[in-house]
N, C-alpha and C. Protein backbone atom coordinates (compact mmCIF):
# COMPACT_ATOMS: atom_id res chain seq x y z
N MET A 1 171.80 -121.91 -110.65
CA MET A 1 172.00 -122.00 -108.99
C MET A 1 170.14 -121.38 -108.64
N ILE A 2 169.88 -121.92 -107.79
CA ILE A 2 168.51 -121.38 -107.40
C ILE A 2 168.15 -119.98 -106.41
N THR A 3 167.01 -119.91 -106.60
CA THR A 3 167.34 -118.82 -106.40
C THR A 3 166.69 -118.55 -104.56
N ILE A 4 167.06 -117.68 -103.94
CA ILE A 4 165.71 -117.02 -102.33
C ILE A 4 165.47 -116.04 -102.52
N SER A 5 164.59 -115.28 -101.70
CA SER A 5 163.93 -113.61 -102.14
C SER A 5 164.21 -113.94 -100.74
N VAL A 6 163.07 -112.91 -100.36
CA VAL A 6 162.41 -112.09 -98.65
C VAL A 6 161.29 -112.70 -98.55
N ASN A 7 160.48 -113.17 -97.81
CA ASN A 7 159.02 -113.54 -97.43
C ASN A 7 159.10 -115.62 -98.47
N GLU A 8 159.71 -116.10 -98.59
CA GLU A 8 159.95 -116.91 -99.18
C GLU A 8 160.18 -117.57 -97.75
N LEU A 9 159.57 -119.00 -97.95
CA LEU A 9 159.72 -120.44 -96.46
C LEU A 9 161.05 -121.30 -97.45
N ILE A 10 162.15 -121.24 -96.34
CA ILE A 10 163.19 -122.41 -96.92
C ILE A 10 162.35 -123.25 -95.68
N LYS A 11 162.74 -124.83 -96.08
CA LYS A 11 162.52 -125.96 -95.09
C LYS A 11 163.70 -126.65 -94.50
N ASP A 12 164.68 -126.96 -93.12
CA ASP A 12 165.79 -127.07 -92.55
C ASP A 12 165.65 -128.73 -93.05
N LEU A 13 165.68 -129.80 -93.76
CA LEU A 13 165.23 -131.06 -94.28
C LEU A 13 165.74 -131.89 -92.72
N THR A 14 166.78 -130.90 -91.80
CA THR A 14 167.68 -132.04 -91.46
C THR A 14 167.19 -132.16 -89.59
N CYS A 15 166.89 -131.02 -89.49
CA CYS A 15 165.87 -131.02 -88.39
C CYS A 15 164.33 -130.83 -88.72
N ASN A 16 163.94 -130.48 -89.37
CA ASN A 16 162.16 -131.05 -89.45
C ASN A 16 161.59 -129.33 -89.55
N LYS A 17 163.09 -128.36 -89.42
CA LYS A 17 162.11 -126.97 -89.71
C LYS A 17 161.93 -126.33 -90.76
N VAL A 18 160.81 -124.50 -89.87
CA VAL A 18 160.83 -124.20 -91.55
C VAL A 18 160.70 -122.86 -91.20
N TYR A 19 161.97 -122.15 -92.04
CA TYR A 19 162.62 -120.66 -91.98
C TYR A 19 161.90 -119.52 -92.97
N ARG A 20 161.44 -118.48 -93.08
CA ARG A 20 161.27 -117.44 -93.19
C ARG A 20 161.87 -116.46 -93.34
N LEU A 21 162.41 -116.23 -93.96
CA LEU A 21 164.02 -115.32 -94.82
C LEU A 21 162.68 -113.65 -94.80
N LEU A 22 163.58 -112.85 -94.11
CA LEU A 22 162.86 -112.36 -92.93
C LEU A 22 163.57 -110.91 -94.42
N TRP A 23 165.23 -110.93 -94.26
CA TRP A 23 165.87 -109.46 -95.15
C TRP A 23 166.78 -109.69 -95.75
N ILE A 24 167.08 -110.29 -97.40
CA ILE A 24 168.38 -110.56 -97.92
C ILE A 24 169.35 -109.11 -98.10
N ASP A 25 169.98 -108.95 -97.59
CA ASP A 25 171.65 -108.20 -98.34
C ASP A 25 171.86 -108.28 -99.88
N GLU A 26 171.86 -106.77 -100.72
CA GLU A 26 171.84 -106.45 -101.12
C GLU A 26 173.14 -106.87 -102.22
N SER A 27 174.15 -107.52 -101.26
CA SER A 27 175.08 -107.32 -101.91
C SER A 27 175.31 -110.11 -102.00
N ASN A 28 174.35 -110.24 -101.29
CA ASN A 28 173.48 -111.94 -101.30
C ASN A 28 174.17 -112.23 -100.29
N ILE A 29 174.84 -111.73 -99.08
CA ILE A 29 176.03 -112.14 -98.64
C ILE A 29 174.80 -113.28 -97.32
N VAL A 30 174.10 -112.46 -97.25
CA VAL A 30 173.99 -112.85 -95.30
C VAL A 30 172.48 -112.38 -95.89
N THR A 31 171.21 -113.81 -94.54
CA THR A 31 170.60 -112.59 -94.59
C THR A 31 169.82 -113.11 -93.48
N TYR A 32 169.10 -112.63 -92.53
CA TYR A 32 167.88 -113.24 -90.95
C TYR A 32 166.68 -113.89 -91.68
N ALA A 33 166.79 -115.24 -90.57
CA ALA A 33 165.69 -115.76 -90.95
C ALA A 33 164.94 -116.00 -89.59
N ILE A 34 164.63 -116.70 -89.49
CA ILE A 34 163.57 -116.89 -89.01
C ILE A 34 162.37 -117.48 -88.52
N ASP A 35 161.89 -118.89 -87.60
CA ASP A 35 161.28 -120.25 -87.35
C ASP A 35 159.95 -120.20 -87.94
N ILE A 36 159.12 -120.58 -88.36
CA ILE A 36 157.88 -120.47 -88.06
C ILE A 36 156.89 -120.65 -87.65
N GLU A 37 157.46 -121.74 -86.51
CA GLU A 37 157.01 -122.69 -85.91
C GLU A 37 157.28 -122.27 -84.18
N ASP A 38 158.07 -121.66 -84.19
CA ASP A 38 158.64 -121.84 -82.81
C ASP A 38 157.66 -120.37 -82.15
N SER A 39 156.89 -119.96 -81.63
CA SER A 39 156.15 -119.16 -80.87
C SER A 39 157.31 -117.80 -80.48
N ASN A 40 158.63 -118.74 -79.47
CA ASN A 40 159.31 -117.33 -78.85
C ASN A 40 160.35 -117.13 -79.83
N ALA A 41 160.20 -117.65 -81.47
CA ALA A 41 162.20 -117.74 -81.74
C ALA A 41 162.52 -116.08 -82.41
N LEU A 42 163.76 -115.73 -82.40
CA LEU A 42 163.75 -115.18 -82.20
C LEU A 42 164.76 -115.45 -84.16
N PRO A 43 165.50 -113.97 -85.21
CA PRO A 43 165.56 -114.17 -85.63
C PRO A 43 167.34 -114.32 -85.94
N PHE A 44 167.55 -115.15 -86.43
CA PHE A 44 169.44 -115.00 -86.80
C PHE A 44 170.04 -115.41 -87.55
N LEU A 45 170.84 -114.88 -88.45
CA LEU A 45 171.84 -114.85 -89.19
C LEU A 45 172.37 -115.81 -90.35
N LEU A 46 172.15 -115.63 -91.12
CA LEU A 46 172.34 -117.26 -92.59
C LEU A 46 173.03 -116.31 -93.44
N LYS A 47 174.45 -117.27 -93.85
CA LYS A 47 174.90 -117.06 -94.43
C LYS A 47 174.71 -117.75 -96.14
N VAL A 48 174.36 -116.20 -97.22
CA VAL A 48 173.11 -117.29 -98.71
C VAL A 48 173.71 -118.00 -99.24
N LYS A 49 174.98 -118.08 -98.89
CA LYS A 49 176.40 -119.38 -100.09
C LYS A 49 175.92 -120.87 -98.86
N ASP A 50 175.55 -121.09 -98.14
CA ASP A 50 175.59 -122.31 -96.77
C ASP A 50 173.65 -122.44 -97.30
N ILE A 51 173.13 -121.53 -97.43
CA ILE A 51 171.18 -121.85 -97.70
C ILE A 51 171.89 -122.82 -99.45
N HIS A 52 171.87 -121.88 -100.08
CA HIS A 52 172.89 -122.09 -101.35
C HIS A 52 172.89 -123.95 -101.27
N GLN A 53 173.60 -124.05 -100.73
CA GLN A 53 174.56 -125.75 -100.38
C GLN A 53 174.13 -126.60 -99.89
N GLY A 54 173.31 -126.18 -99.39
CA GLY A 54 172.07 -126.95 -98.58
C GLY A 54 171.23 -127.45 -99.79
N PHE A 55 171.04 -126.61 -100.48
CA PHE A 55 169.34 -127.00 -102.10
C PHE A 55 171.47 -128.04 -102.47
N ILE A 56 171.90 -127.33 -102.11
CA ILE A 56 172.59 -129.04 -103.38
C ILE A 56 172.61 -130.37 -102.94
N GLU A 57 172.47 -130.23 -101.54
CA GLU A 57 173.23 -131.26 -100.74
C GLU A 57 172.28 -131.70 -99.93
N ASN A 58 171.12 -130.83 -100.92
CA ASN A 58 168.97 -131.83 -100.23
C ASN A 58 169.39 -131.34 -99.01
N SER A 59 169.54 -130.64 -98.25
CA SER A 59 169.12 -130.63 -96.67
C SER A 59 168.63 -129.44 -96.69
N TYR A 60 168.65 -128.61 -97.72
CA TYR A 60 167.50 -127.70 -97.98
C TYR A 60 166.20 -127.90 -99.06
N SER A 61 165.15 -127.52 -98.72
CA SER A 61 163.73 -127.13 -99.71
C SER A 61 162.99 -125.45 -99.53
N LYS A 62 162.59 -125.42 -100.88
CA LYS A 62 161.67 -124.23 -101.04
C LYS A 62 160.23 -125.13 -100.64
N PHE A 63 160.30 -124.29 -99.11
CA PHE A 63 158.71 -125.06 -98.60
C PHE A 63 156.91 -123.85 -99.01
N GLU A 64 156.13 -124.70 -99.66
CA GLU A 64 154.92 -124.27 -99.47
C GLU A 64 154.25 -124.64 -98.67
N SER A 65 152.92 -123.05 -98.22
CA SER A 65 152.33 -123.24 -96.95
C SER A 65 150.27 -122.55 -97.74
N ASP A 66 149.68 -123.68 -97.08
CA ASP A 66 148.35 -122.82 -97.00
C ASP A 66 148.41 -121.42 -96.41
N HIS A 67 149.28 -121.50 -95.29
CA HIS A 67 149.31 -120.17 -95.18
C HIS A 67 150.05 -118.37 -95.70
N THR A 68 150.93 -119.37 -96.69
CA THR A 68 151.41 -118.26 -97.54
C THR A 68 150.46 -117.79 -98.26
N ASN A 69 149.73 -117.73 -99.12
CA ASN A 69 148.43 -117.59 -99.61
C ASN A 69 147.63 -116.28 -98.75
N ILE A 70 147.56 -117.07 -98.15
CA ILE A 70 146.66 -116.58 -96.91
C ILE A 70 147.81 -114.72 -96.77
N LEU A 71 148.55 -114.89 -96.10
CA LEU A 71 149.62 -113.78 -95.75
C LEU A 71 149.53 -113.27 -97.22
N ILE A 72 149.69 -113.61 -97.90
CA ILE A 72 150.50 -112.35 -99.36
C ILE A 72 149.27 -111.83 -100.01
N ASN A 73 148.42 -112.20 -100.26
CA ASN A 73 146.20 -112.10 -100.34
C ASN A 73 145.35 -110.92 -99.25
N HIS A 74 145.96 -109.77 -99.41
CA HIS A 74 145.11 -108.92 -98.35
C HIS A 74 144.39 -108.10 -98.87
N ILE A 75 144.08 -108.57 -99.99
CA ILE A 75 142.80 -108.11 -100.82
C ILE A 75 142.11 -108.56 -100.57
N ASN A 76 141.76 -109.60 -100.00
CA ASN A 76 140.43 -109.84 -100.31
C ASN A 76 139.64 -109.95 -98.36
N LEU A 77 140.55 -109.35 -97.75
CA LEU A 77 140.54 -109.43 -97.07
C LEU A 77 139.09 -108.30 -96.39
N PRO A 78 138.11 -108.32 -94.92
CA PRO A 78 137.19 -108.24 -94.19
C PRO A 78 137.65 -106.54 -94.73
N GLU A 79 136.97 -105.41 -94.55
CA GLU A 79 137.86 -103.76 -94.21
C GLU A 79 137.42 -103.92 -92.44
N GLY A 80 136.99 -104.73 -91.36
CA GLY A 80 137.97 -105.01 -90.04
C GLY A 80 139.14 -105.13 -90.60
N MET A 81 139.80 -105.94 -90.57
CA MET A 81 140.30 -106.20 -90.59
C MET A 81 141.28 -105.74 -91.09
N LYS A 82 141.17 -104.44 -92.09
CA LYS A 82 142.26 -103.78 -93.16
C LYS A 82 142.69 -102.72 -91.65
N GLN A 83 141.62 -102.36 -91.46
CA GLN A 83 141.09 -101.40 -90.10
C GLN A 83 142.79 -101.99 -89.67
N LYS A 84 142.83 -102.72 -89.19
CA LYS A 84 143.84 -103.63 -87.03
C LYS A 84 145.05 -103.22 -87.75
N ARG A 85 144.94 -104.47 -89.52
CA ARG A 85 146.67 -104.08 -89.76
C ARG A 85 146.90 -103.07 -90.64
N ASP A 86 145.91 -101.74 -90.49
CA ASP A 86 146.90 -100.06 -91.05
C ASP A 86 147.05 -99.47 -90.40
N THR A 87 146.30 -99.77 -88.79
CA THR A 87 146.81 -99.30 -86.30
C THR A 87 147.54 -100.29 -86.76
N ALA A 88 147.99 -101.24 -86.11
CA ALA A 88 149.58 -102.40 -86.14
C ALA A 88 149.86 -102.12 -86.78
N TRP A 89 150.47 -101.45 -88.54
CA TRP A 89 151.44 -101.79 -88.51
C TRP A 89 152.24 -99.69 -88.54
N ALA A 90 151.53 -98.68 -88.42
CA ALA A 90 150.87 -97.96 -88.41
C ALA A 90 152.31 -97.49 -87.16
N ILE A 91 151.87 -98.62 -85.53
CA ILE A 91 152.63 -98.54 -84.98
C ILE A 91 153.68 -99.11 -84.64
N ILE A 92 154.27 -99.59 -85.97
CA ILE A 92 156.07 -100.26 -85.67
C ILE A 92 156.11 -100.15 -87.03
N LYS A 93 155.75 -99.57 -88.29
CA LYS A 93 156.49 -99.24 -88.99
C LYS A 93 158.30 -99.10 -89.18
N ASN A 94 158.39 -97.55 -88.06
CA ASN A 94 159.42 -97.46 -88.22
C ASN A 94 160.23 -98.08 -87.34
N LEU A 95 160.58 -98.67 -86.95
CA LEU A 95 160.99 -100.23 -86.42
C LEU A 95 161.10 -100.98 -87.57
N VAL A 96 160.11 -101.32 -88.01
CA VAL A 96 160.36 -102.75 -89.24
C VAL A 96 161.24 -101.87 -90.16
N ASN A 97 160.62 -100.46 -90.82
CA ASN A 97 161.73 -100.70 -91.46
C ASN A 97 163.82 -99.79 -91.47
N ASP A 98 163.81 -100.95 -90.11
CA ASP A 98 165.03 -100.65 -89.35
C ASP A 98 165.12 -101.00 -90.44
N GLU A 99 165.16 -102.45 -91.35
CA GLU A 99 166.07 -103.26 -91.50
C GLU A 99 167.83 -102.73 -92.31
N PRO A 100 168.63 -103.51 -91.65
CA PRO A 100 168.73 -105.10 -90.87
C PRO A 100 168.71 -105.53 -88.87
N SER A 101 168.43 -103.82 -88.82
CA SER A 101 168.57 -103.67 -87.00
C SER A 101 167.87 -104.63 -86.71
N ILE A 102 166.72 -104.41 -87.07
CA ILE A 102 165.39 -104.69 -85.89
C ILE A 102 165.69 -106.08 -85.79
N TYR A 103 166.49 -106.76 -87.02
CA TYR A 103 166.10 -108.32 -86.23
C TYR A 103 167.80 -108.74 -85.70
N LYS A 104 168.49 -107.87 -84.97
CA LYS A 104 169.52 -107.75 -84.50
C LYS A 104 168.95 -108.23 -82.99
N LYS A 105 169.29 -109.73 -82.73
CA LYS A 105 169.80 -109.81 -81.09
C LYS A 105 169.24 -108.80 -80.02
N LYS A 106 170.44 -107.94 -79.91
CA LYS A 106 170.77 -106.83 -78.43
C LYS A 106 169.87 -105.65 -78.66
N ARG A 107 169.20 -105.33 -80.44
CA ARG A 107 167.86 -104.02 -80.48
C ARG A 107 167.07 -105.02 -80.93
N THR A 108 166.13 -106.06 -80.55
CA THR A 108 165.21 -106.73 -80.44
C THR A 108 165.26 -106.28 -78.98
N TRP A 109 165.82 -107.22 -78.57
CA TRP A 109 165.50 -107.25 -76.99
C TRP A 109 165.91 -105.32 -75.74
N ALA A 110 165.98 -104.55 -76.37
CA ALA A 110 165.94 -103.86 -75.99
C ALA A 110 165.32 -102.52 -76.81
N ALA A 111 164.84 -103.16 -77.67
CA ALA A 111 163.61 -102.31 -78.30
C ALA A 111 161.35 -102.63 -77.36
N ASN A 112 162.09 -103.93 -77.06
CA ASN A 112 161.17 -104.62 -75.71
C ASN A 112 161.27 -104.58 -74.26
N LYS A 113 162.11 -103.69 -74.12
CA LYS A 113 162.84 -103.13 -72.98
C LYS A 113 161.57 -102.76 -72.40
């Protein structure tokens, strides 16, 4: 069985979309994902078993992106970018740490009002 993890990119070959897995529950039953190429995308719920079935049926594949390494490799960021990152994180960290509630559409819309 193929393992999946948070922040991994999955490509849906049936519609040619790439999703980032944002959160996976402890029981490995559901995950929230987001379409990384849609600037208006909202997180949506997927069943982990459906993802695994998609791998078996070759309708999903793991996706590697040049941007993945840039996002992960924050050690080499210039100091000014690190300060901007840290300031932005301080503003949103309480919301982000409220997983999985932050990904629910009703909660997301309420936070934007």
